[in-house]
mmCIF file of C-alpha atoms in Angstrom:
data_model
loop_
_atom_site.group_PDB
_atom_site.id
_atom_site.type_symbol
_atom_site.label_atom_id
_atom_site.label_comp_id
_atom_site.label_asym_id
_atom_site.label_seq_id
_atom_site.Cartn_x
_atom_site.Cartn_y
_atom_site.Cartn_z
ATOM 1 C CA MET A 33 0.000 0.000 0.000
ATOM 2 C CA SER A 34 1.463 3.351 -1.034
ATOM 3 C CA VAL A 35 2.040 6.216 1.366
ATOM 4 C CA ALA A 36 -0.712 8.197 -0.393
ATOM 5 C CA ALA A 37 -3.174 5.316 0.022
ATOM 6 C CA LEU A 38 -2.294 5.118 3.711
ATOM 7 C CA LEU A 39 -2.668 8.823 4.333
ATOM 8 C CA ALA A 40 -5.770 9.481 2.216
ATOM 9 C CA PRO A 41 -8.216 7.982 4.755
ATOM 10 C CA LEU A 42 -7.067 10.494 7.356
ATOM 11 C CA ALA A 43 -8.642 13.219 5.240
ATOM 12 C CA LEU A 44 -11.420 11.193 3.630
ATOM 13 C CA THR A 45 -12.863 9.431 6.683
ATOM 14 C CA PRO A 46 -14.385 12.608 8.232
ATOM 15 C CA LEU A 47 -15.936 13.439 4.853
ATOM 16 C CA ARG A 48 -17.651 10.031 4.639
ATOM 17 C CA GLU A 49 -18.438 9.463 8.311
ATOM 18 C CA ARG A 50 -20.498 12.585 8.810
ATOM 19 C CA LEU A 51 -23.612 11.250 10.569
ATOM 20 C CA ASN A 52 -24.620 10.824 14.182
ATOM 21 C CA PRO A 53 -26.234 7.465 15.037
ATOM 22 C CA ALA A 54 -29.628 9.091 15.518
ATOM 23 C CA ASP A 55 -29.467 10.369 11.919
ATOM 24 C CA LEU A 56 -29.928 6.865 10.481
ATOM 25 C CA PRO A 57 -33.325 6.133 8.903
ATOM 26 C CA GLY A 58 -35.884 4.561 11.189
ATOM 27 C CA VAL A 59 -33.856 5.056 14.367
ATOM 28 C CA GLN A 60 -36.038 6.021 17.331
ATOM 29 C CA HIS A 61 -35.107 4.265 20.570
ATOM 30 C CA PHE A 62 -31.957 4.176 22.693
ATOM 31 C CA VAL A 63 -31.390 2.433 26.015
ATOM 32 C CA ARG A 64 -28.691 3.597 28.415
ATOM 33 C CA VAL A 65 -26.272 0.841 29.433
ATOM 34 C CA GLY A 66 -23.316 2.096 31.452
ATOM 35 C CA GLU A 67 -21.709 4.786 29.334
ATOM 36 C CA TYR A 68 -23.397 3.713 26.104
ATOM 37 C CA ASP A 69 -26.705 4.613 24.484
ATOM 38 C CA LEU A 70 -27.525 1.431 22.568
ATOM 39 C CA HIS A 71 -29.952 1.554 19.665
ATOM 40 C CA TYR A 72 -32.804 -0.911 19.906
ATOM 41 C CA THR A 73 -36.182 -1.777 18.415
ATOM 42 C CA ASP A 74 -39.015 -3.202 20.498
ATOM 43 C CA GLU A 75 -42.094 -4.478 18.674
ATOM 44 C CA GLY A 76 -45.084 -6.639 19.465
ATOM 45 C CA PRO A 77 -47.171 -7.175 22.611
ATOM 46 C CA ARG A 78 -45.326 -6.193 25.791
ATOM 47 C CA ASP A 79 -46.670 -9.227 27.672
ATOM 48 C CA ALA A 80 -45.641 -11.732 24.968
ATOM 49 C CA PRO A 81 -42.545 -13.975 25.105
ATOM 50 C CA VAL A 82 -39.468 -12.027 24.014
ATOM 51 C CA ALA A 83 -37.232 -12.915 21.079
ATOM 52 C CA LEU A 84 -33.874 -11.092 21.050
ATOM 53 C CA LEU A 85 -32.360 -10.853 17.551
ATOM 54 C CA VAL A 86 -28.570 -10.389 17.323
ATOM 55 C CA HIS A 87 -27.134 -9.257 13.989
ATOM 56 C CA GLY A 88 -23.826 -10.329 12.472
ATOM 57 C CA PHE A 89 -20.692 -8.487 11.334
ATOM 58 C CA ALA A 90 -21.334 -5.176 9.532
ATOM 59 C CA ALA A 91 -25.108 -5.526 9.940
ATOM 60 C CA TRP A 92 -27.654 -3.900 12.258
ATOM 61 C CA ALA A 93 -31.354 -4.024 13.191
ATOM 62 C CA PHE A 94 -32.291 -3.406 9.539
ATOM 63 C CA ALA A 95 -31.043 -6.888 8.623
ATOM 64 C CA TRP A 96 -33.816 -8.517 10.662
ATOM 65 C CA ARG A 97 -36.728 -6.637 9.049
ATOM 66 C CA SER A 98 -38.352 -9.824 7.633
ATOM 67 C CA GLN A 99 -37.967 -11.825 10.832
ATOM 68 C CA ARG A 100 -39.131 -8.921 12.994
ATOM 69 C CA ALA A 101 -42.362 -8.644 11.036
ATOM 70 C CA ALA A 102 -42.947 -12.403 10.952
ATOM 71 C CA LEU A 103 -42.324 -12.937 14.662
ATOM 72 C CA VAL A 104 -44.526 -10.022 15.660
ATOM 73 C CA ALA A 105 -47.259 -11.484 13.432
ATOM 74 C CA ALA A 106 -46.769 -14.779 15.292
ATOM 75 C CA GLY A 107 -47.488 -13.011 18.575
ATOM 76 C CA ARG A 108 -43.961 -12.473 19.863
ATOM 77 C CA ARG A 109 -42.375 -9.424 21.409
ATOM 78 C CA VAL A 110 -39.299 -8.822 19.251
ATOM 79 C CA VAL A 111 -36.284 -6.858 20.464
ATOM 80 C CA THR A 112 -33.166 -6.035 18.483
ATOM 81 C CA VAL A 113 -30.153 -4.229 19.925
ATOM 82 C CA ASP A 114 -27.370 -2.968 17.673
ATOM 83 C CA LEU A 115 -24.020 -4.255 18.901
ATOM 84 C CA ILE A 116 -21.472 -1.584 19.781
ATOM 85 C CA GLY A 117 -19.482 -0.650 16.702
ATOM 86 C CA TYR A 118 -22.481 -1.141 14.403
ATOM 87 C CA GLY A 119 -25.785 0.336 13.350
ATOM 88 C CA ALA A 120 -26.882 3.269 15.479
ATOM 89 C CA SER A 121 -25.030 2.134 18.600
ATOM 90 C CA PRO A 122 -21.813 3.807 19.844
ATOM 91 C CA ARG A 123 -18.371 3.084 18.417
ATOM 92 C CA PRO A 124 -16.084 3.152 21.477
ATOM 93 C CA MET A 125 -12.373 3.661 20.896
ATOM 94 C CA ALA A 126 -11.273 0.942 23.311
ATOM 95 C CA PRO A 127 -10.665 -2.846 23.226
ATOM 96 C CA VAL A 128 -14.217 -3.655 24.367
ATOM 97 C CA TYR A 129 -15.475 -5.714 21.425
ATOM 98 C CA SER A 130 -15.138 -9.297 22.682
ATOM 99 C CA THR A 131 -18.193 -11.536 22.511
ATOM 100 C CA HIS A 132 -18.205 -11.402 26.307
ATOM 101 C CA ASP A 133 -18.386 -7.581 26.194
ATOM 102 C CA GLN A 134 -21.134 -7.635 23.571
ATOM 103 C CA ALA A 135 -23.160 -10.300 25.392
ATOM 104 C CA GLN A 136 -22.939 -8.481 28.707
ATOM 105 C CA LEU A 137 -24.155 -5.253 27.114
ATOM 106 C CA LEU A 138 -27.124 -7.043 25.550
ATOM 107 C CA LEU A 139 -28.042 -8.634 28.875
ATOM 108 C CA GLN A 140 -27.798 -5.267 30.595
ATOM 109 C CA ALA A 141 -29.947 -3.698 27.870
ATOM 110 C CA LEU A 142 -32.618 -6.335 28.494
ATOM 111 C CA ASP A 143 -32.363 -5.617 32.226
ATOM 112 C CA ALA A 144 -32.947 -1.926 31.537
ATOM 113 C CA LEU A 145 -35.995 -2.831 29.424
ATOM 114 C CA GLY A 146 -37.383 -4.982 32.231
ATOM 115 C CA ILE A 147 -36.970 -8.246 30.323
ATOM 116 C CA GLY A 148 -36.111 -11.399 32.278
ATOM 117 C CA THR A 149 -36.266 -14.601 30.246
ATOM 118 C CA PHE A 150 -36.091 -14.617 26.464
ATOM 119 C CA ASP A 151 -35.250 -16.567 23.319
ATOM 120 C CA VAL A 152 -32.192 -15.477 21.356
ATOM 121 C CA VAL A 153 -31.602 -15.575 17.604
ATOM 122 C CA GLY A 154 -28.179 -14.748 16.171
ATOM 123 C CA HIS A 155 -26.496 -14.760 12.780
ATOM 124 C CA SER A 156 -22.786 -15.358 12.094
ATOM 125 C CA PHE A 157 -20.825 -13.313 14.666
ATOM 126 C CA GLY A 158 -24.186 -12.592 16.277
ATOM 127 C CA GLY A 159 -24.678 -16.348 16.534
ATOM 128 C CA ARG A 160 -21.471 -16.517 18.547
ATOM 129 C CA VAL A 161 -22.741 -13.714 20.767
ATOM 130 C CA ALA A 162 -25.998 -15.660 21.196
ATOM 131 C CA CYS A 163 -23.983 -18.679 22.333
ATOM 132 C CA GLN A 164 -22.044 -16.461 24.739
ATOM 133 C CA ILE A 165 -25.327 -15.172 26.175
ATOM 134 C CA ALA A 166 -26.536 -18.741 26.698
ATOM 135 C CA LEU A 167 -23.290 -19.513 28.555
ATOM 136 C CA LEU A 168 -23.393 -16.365 30.698
ATOM 137 C CA ALA A 169 -27.095 -16.426 31.570
ATOM 138 C CA PRO A 170 -28.413 -19.986 31.104
ATOM 139 C CA GLN A 171 -31.261 -19.350 33.542
ATOM 140 C CA ARG A 172 -32.619 -16.572 31.302
ATOM 141 C CA VAL A 173 -32.379 -18.164 27.844
ATOM 142 C CA ARG A 174 -35.279 -20.400 26.819
ATOM 143 C CA ARG A 175 -34.239 -21.323 23.274
ATOM 144 C CA VAL A 176 -31.433 -20.463 20.861
ATOM 145 C CA VAL A 177 -31.537 -20.094 17.091
ATOM 146 C CA ALA A 178 -28.091 -19.837 15.480
ATOM 147 C CA ILE A 179 -27.924 -19.019 11.759
ATOM 148 C CA CYS A 180 -24.537 -19.928 10.235
ATOM 149 C CA PRO A 181 -22.876 -19.068 13.558
ATOM 150 C CA GLU A 182 -19.188 -18.433 14.083
ATOM 151 C CA ALA A 183 -18.675 -21.273 16.534
ATOM 152 C CA PHE A 184 -15.195 -22.710 16.207
ATOM 153 C CA THR A 185 -12.721 -19.916 15.450
ATOM 154 C CA VAL A 186 -10.391 -19.268 18.374
ATOM 155 C CA GLY A 187 -8.974 -15.849 17.509
ATOM 156 C CA ARG A 188 -9.133 -12.911 15.179
ATOM 157 C CA PRO A 189 -8.426 -13.552 11.460
ATOM 158 C CA PRO A 190 -4.858 -13.006 10.194
ATOM 159 C CA ILE A 191 -5.748 -9.618 8.718
ATOM 160 C CA ALA A 192 -6.442 -8.415 12.265
ATOM 161 C CA ALA A 193 -2.675 -8.208 12.840
ATOM 162 C CA LEU A 194 -2.552 -5.471 10.206
ATOM 163 C CA ALA A 195 -5.804 -3.911 11.349
ATOM 164 C CA ARG A 196 -4.335 -3.389 14.819
ATOM 165 C CA LEU A 197 -1.689 -1.024 13.452
ATOM 166 C CA PRO A 198 -2.698 2.635 13.851
ATOM 167 C CA LEU A 199 -2.236 3.954 10.306
ATOM 168 C CA ILE A 200 -2.538 0.724 8.322
ATOM 169 C CA GLY A 201 -5.572 -0.417 10.305
ATOM 170 C CA GLN A 202 -7.468 2.805 9.730
ATOM 171 C CA ALA A 203 -6.693 2.677 6.015
ATOM 172 C CA LEU A 204 -7.779 -0.974 5.703
ATOM 173 C CA ALA A 205 -11.020 -0.315 7.554
ATOM 174 C CA TYR A 206 -11.754 2.749 5.444
ATOM 175 C CA TYR A 207 -11.338 0.898 2.145
ATOM 176 C CA VAL A 208 -13.024 -2.358 3.186
ATOM 177 C CA LEU A 209 -16.041 -0.512 4.573
ATOM 178 C CA ALA A 210 -16.616 1.585 1.463
ATOM 179 C CA PRO A 211 -20.394 1.932 0.950
ATOM 180 C CA SER A 212 -19.898 1.285 -2.757
ATOM 181 C CA LEU A 213 -18.717 -2.246 -1.929
ATOM 182 C CA VAL A 214 -21.738 -3.250 0.161
ATOM 183 C CA GLY A 215 -23.686 -4.714 -2.744
ATOM 184 C CA VAL A 216 -20.634 -6.600 -3.963
ATOM 185 C CA GLY A 217 -20.007 -7.967 -0.483
ATOM 186 C CA LEU A 218 -23.586 -9.092 0.092
ATOM 187 C CA ARG A 219 -23.708 -10.727 -3.320
ATOM 188 C CA SER A 220 -20.459 -12.607 -2.627
ATOM 189 C CA LEU A 221 -21.999 -14.075 0.540
ATOM 190 C CA SER A 222 -25.197 -15.196 -1.170
ATOM 191 C CA LYS A 223 -26.033 -18.061 -3.465
ATOM 192 C CA ARG A 224 -29.387 -16.441 -4.243
ATOM 193 C CA ASP A 225 -29.396 -12.697 -4.838
ATOM 194 C CA ASP A 226 -32.944 -11.910 -5.958
ATOM 195 C CA TRP A 227 -33.436 -10.114 -2.630
ATOM 196 C CA LEU A 228 -30.571 -7.692 -3.332
ATOM 197 C CA ILE A 229 -32.480 -4.657 -4.515
ATOM 198 C CA ASP A 230 -31.149 -1.104 -4.254
ATOM 199 C CA GLU A 231 -33.246 -0.321 -1.179
ATOM 200 C CA VAL A 232 -31.799 -3.270 0.731
ATOM 201 C CA ILE A 233 -28.215 -2.447 -0.230
ATOM 202 C CA ALA A 234 -28.770 1.146 0.916
ATOM 203 C CA GLY A 235 -30.179 -0.125 4.219
ATOM 204 C CA TYR A 236 -27.082 -2.193 4.946
ATOM 205 C CA ALA A 237 -24.773 0.630 3.841
ATOM 206 C CA ALA A 238 -26.398 3.391 5.896
ATOM 207 C CA PRO A 239 -24.393 2.885 9.151
ATOM 208 C CA LEU A 240 -21.090 3.162 7.292
ATOM 209 C CA TYR A 241 -21.665 6.923 7.221
ATOM 210 C CA VAL A 242 -21.738 7.162 11.032
ATOM 211 C CA ARG A 243 -18.756 8.794 12.729
ATOM 212 C CA GLY A 244 -16.213 6.370 14.170
ATOM 213 C CA THR A 245 -17.181 3.370 12.036
ATOM 214 C CA ALA A 246 -13.741 2.637 10.577
ATOM 215 C CA ALA A 247 -11.932 3.292 13.856
ATOM 216 C CA ALA A 248 -14.284 0.892 15.651
ATOM 217 C CA GLN A 249 -13.066 -1.923 13.402
ATOM 218 C CA VAL A 250 -9.474 -1.165 14.400
ATOM 219 C CA TRP A 251 -10.460 -1.464 18.050
ATOM 220 C CA GLN A 252 -12.368 -4.658 17.382
ATOM 221 C CA ALA A 253 -9.179 -6.142 15.963
ATOM 222 C CA ARG A 254 -7.394 -5.098 19.146
ATOM 223 C CA SER A 255 -10.012 -6.729 21.392
ATOM 224 C CA PRO A 256 -9.956 -10.308 22.728
ATOM 225 C CA LYS A 257 -12.119 -12.678 20.715
ATOM 226 C CA ASP A 258 -14.263 -14.005 23.555
ATOM 227 C CA GLY A 259 -13.212 -13.373 27.149
ATOM 228 C CA PRO A 260 -13.241 -15.507 30.288
ATOM 229 C CA LEU A 261 -15.746 -18.032 28.883
ATOM 230 C CA PRO A 262 -14.542 -18.858 25.337
ATOM 231 C CA VAL A 263 -17.318 -20.108 23.101
ATOM 232 C CA PRO A 264 -15.506 -22.928 21.226
ATOM 233 C CA GLN A 265 -14.311 -24.595 24.416
ATOM 234 C CA ASN A 266 -17.725 -24.367 26.110
ATOM 235 C CA LEU A 267 -20.183 -25.323 23.376
ATOM 236 C CA ALA A 268 -21.161 -28.545 25.142
ATOM 237 C CA SER A 269 -22.329 -26.452 28.109
ATOM 238 C CA ILE A 270 -25.049 -24.683 26.100
ATOM 239 C CA ARG A 271 -28.176 -26.315 27.492
ATOM 240 C CA PRO A 272 -31.196 -24.577 25.906
ATOM 241 C CA PRO A 273 -32.778 -26.297 22.894
ATOM 242 C CA THR A 274 -30.991 -24.963 19.827
ATOM 243 C CA LEU A 275 -32.024 -24.687 16.187
ATOM 244 C CA LEU A 276 -29.186 -24.409 13.669
ATOM 245 C CA LEU A 277 -30.003 -22.943 10.249
ATOM 246 C CA TRP A 278 -27.357 -23.184 7.525
ATOM 247 C CA GLY A 279 -26.880 -22.639 3.823
ATOM 248 C CA ASP A 280 -25.376 -25.563 1.940
ATOM 249 C CA SER A 281 -23.197 -23.124 -0.045
ATOM 250 C CA ASP A 282 -21.962 -21.023 2.888
ATOM 251 C CA THR A 283 -18.357 -20.073 2.105
ATOM 252 C CA VAL A 284 -17.750 -18.256 5.409
ATOM 253 C CA PHE A 285 -18.596 -21.070 7.809
ATOM 254 C CA PRO A 286 -19.140 -24.236 5.731
ATOM 255 C CA VAL A 287 -22.114 -26.433 6.512
ATOM 256 C CA ASP A 288 -19.814 -29.149 7.867
ATOM 257 C CA GLU A 289 -19.355 -26.839 10.844
ATOM 258 C CA GLY A 290 -23.108 -26.999 11.339
ATOM 259 C CA ARG A 291 -23.052 -30.790 11.362
ATOM 260 C CA ARG A 292 -20.189 -30.750 13.836
ATOM 261 C CA LEU A 293 -22.000 -28.240 16.018
ATOM 262 C CA GLU A 294 -25.163 -30.335 15.994
ATOM 263 C CA ARG A 295 -23.175 -33.252 17.410
ATOM 264 C CA ILE A 296 -21.562 -31.148 20.152
ATOM 265 C CA LEU A 297 -24.554 -29.222 21.454
ATOM 266 C CA PRO A 298 -26.609 -31.187 23.980
ATOM 267 C CA ASP A 299 -29.989 -30.416 22.362
ATOM 268 C CA ALA A 300 -29.672 -29.228 18.773
ATOM 269 C CA ARG A 301 -31.316 -29.728 15.396
ATOM 270 C CA LEU A 302 -29.782 -28.657 12.074
ATOM 271 C CA ILE A 303 -31.717 -27.515 9.015
ATOM 272 C CA VAL A 304 -29.765 -27.014 5.790
ATOM 273 C CA TYR A 305 -31.116 -24.915 2.929
ATOM 274 C CA GLU A 306 -30.158 -25.892 -0.607
ATOM 275 C CA ARG A 307 -28.673 -23.313 -2.991
ATOM 276 C CA THR A 308 -28.210 -20.920 -0.098
ATOM 277 C CA GLY A 309 -25.129 -19.056 1.103
ATOM 278 C CA HIS A 310 -24.157 -17.313 4.335
ATOM 279 C CA LEU A 311 -27.328 -15.198 4.579
ATOM 280 C CA PRO A 312 -30.278 -17.614 4.847
ATOM 281 C CA TYR A 313 -32.334 -15.039 6.732
ATOM 282 C CA GLU A 314 -32.232 -12.920 3.548
ATOM 283 C CA GLU A 315 -31.974 -15.582 0.848
ATOM 284 C CA ARG A 316 -34.750 -17.705 2.369
ATOM 285 C CA ALA A 317 -36.474 -15.040 4.440
ATOM 286 C CA ALA A 318 -39.975 -16.548 4.537
ATOM 287 C CA GLU A 319 -38.773 -20.094 5.235
ATOM 288 C CA VAL A 320 -36.302 -19.006 7.906
ATOM 289 C CA SER A 321 -38.892 -16.803 9.598
ATOM 290 C CA ARG A 322 -41.372 -19.689 9.610
ATOM 291 C CA GLU A 323 -38.826 -22.088 11.098
ATOM 292 C CA ILE A 324 -37.819 -19.635 13.814
ATOM 293 C CA ALA A 325 -41.420 -18.892 14.763
ATOM 294 C CA GLY A 326 -42.303 -22.569 14.920
ATOM 295 C CA PHE A 327 -39.233 -23.510 16.913
ATOM 296 C CA LEU A 328 -39.748 -20.755 19.464
ATOM 297 C CA GLN A 329 -43.312 -21.973 19.915
ATOM 298 C CA GLY A 330 -42.121 -25.555 20.308
ATOM 299 C CA VAL A 331 -43.592 -26.663 16.968
ATOM 300 C CA GLU A 332 -41.752 -28.847 14.449
ATOM 301 C CA MET A 333 -42.052 -27.145 11.065
ATOM 302 C CA ALA A 334 -41.871 -28.827 7.675
ATOM 303 C CA THR A 335 -38.662 -28.016 5.820
#
């Protein structure tokens, strides 16, 4: 990378990251957790069983729009909370991005909202956070749905070593998180892309314009992966009934990981979608929503 390419993001980042979190479309609610104001959505009857939806890397509450609507229609109370570093939540400049950190913040957010027990649904990195929640608060979690979860990695990817470096890391994050690449990135993760319309791409790209987005990725690279209760080493301790949803063409976490995970978890069932990549909740939105709703209600759905 040339010196010019390294230095350009110093000037360009403030020009791109010009929004406050509250400026994002559809953002209305924040809950105070410690020093952070976390963005959340809260839909459906207040006295209904709660489903907490946890997004994956570079996503936010917008990603769950189909499942939110379907679960509310099924009579659930549906809560999403943007993880720190993403969506309309803060982007702290500190090594506080482990799954343990993220899980604790979500649990504290639920405390602040007066929510005790709940079901948790997570995708990819959010699936790992869902597993961490089940390990930290087993008495509160009724059921787990993990969609292509990151279950077995034990550290940050090799590129994180570069991302930790002050100048190089900022430049990498700036270029990788370019809004113009969002459509390309989503398409590369999907086997089916009929859902990838301009409105959806814009929805995923919107948080990239929030101040501190690139720097947050540098600090994520500098953070521990899990914390005192590492997910890979403790998978067999996850007791709630678990539904695993996977795409047969997932190139991020291949479906063999799903089969392995099904064997390790004490009470798990795996459903594999054909001609589907890493984003089943988008590629197979109606089917995934139906499976989640049925599972949370204790009903076996036809696949």
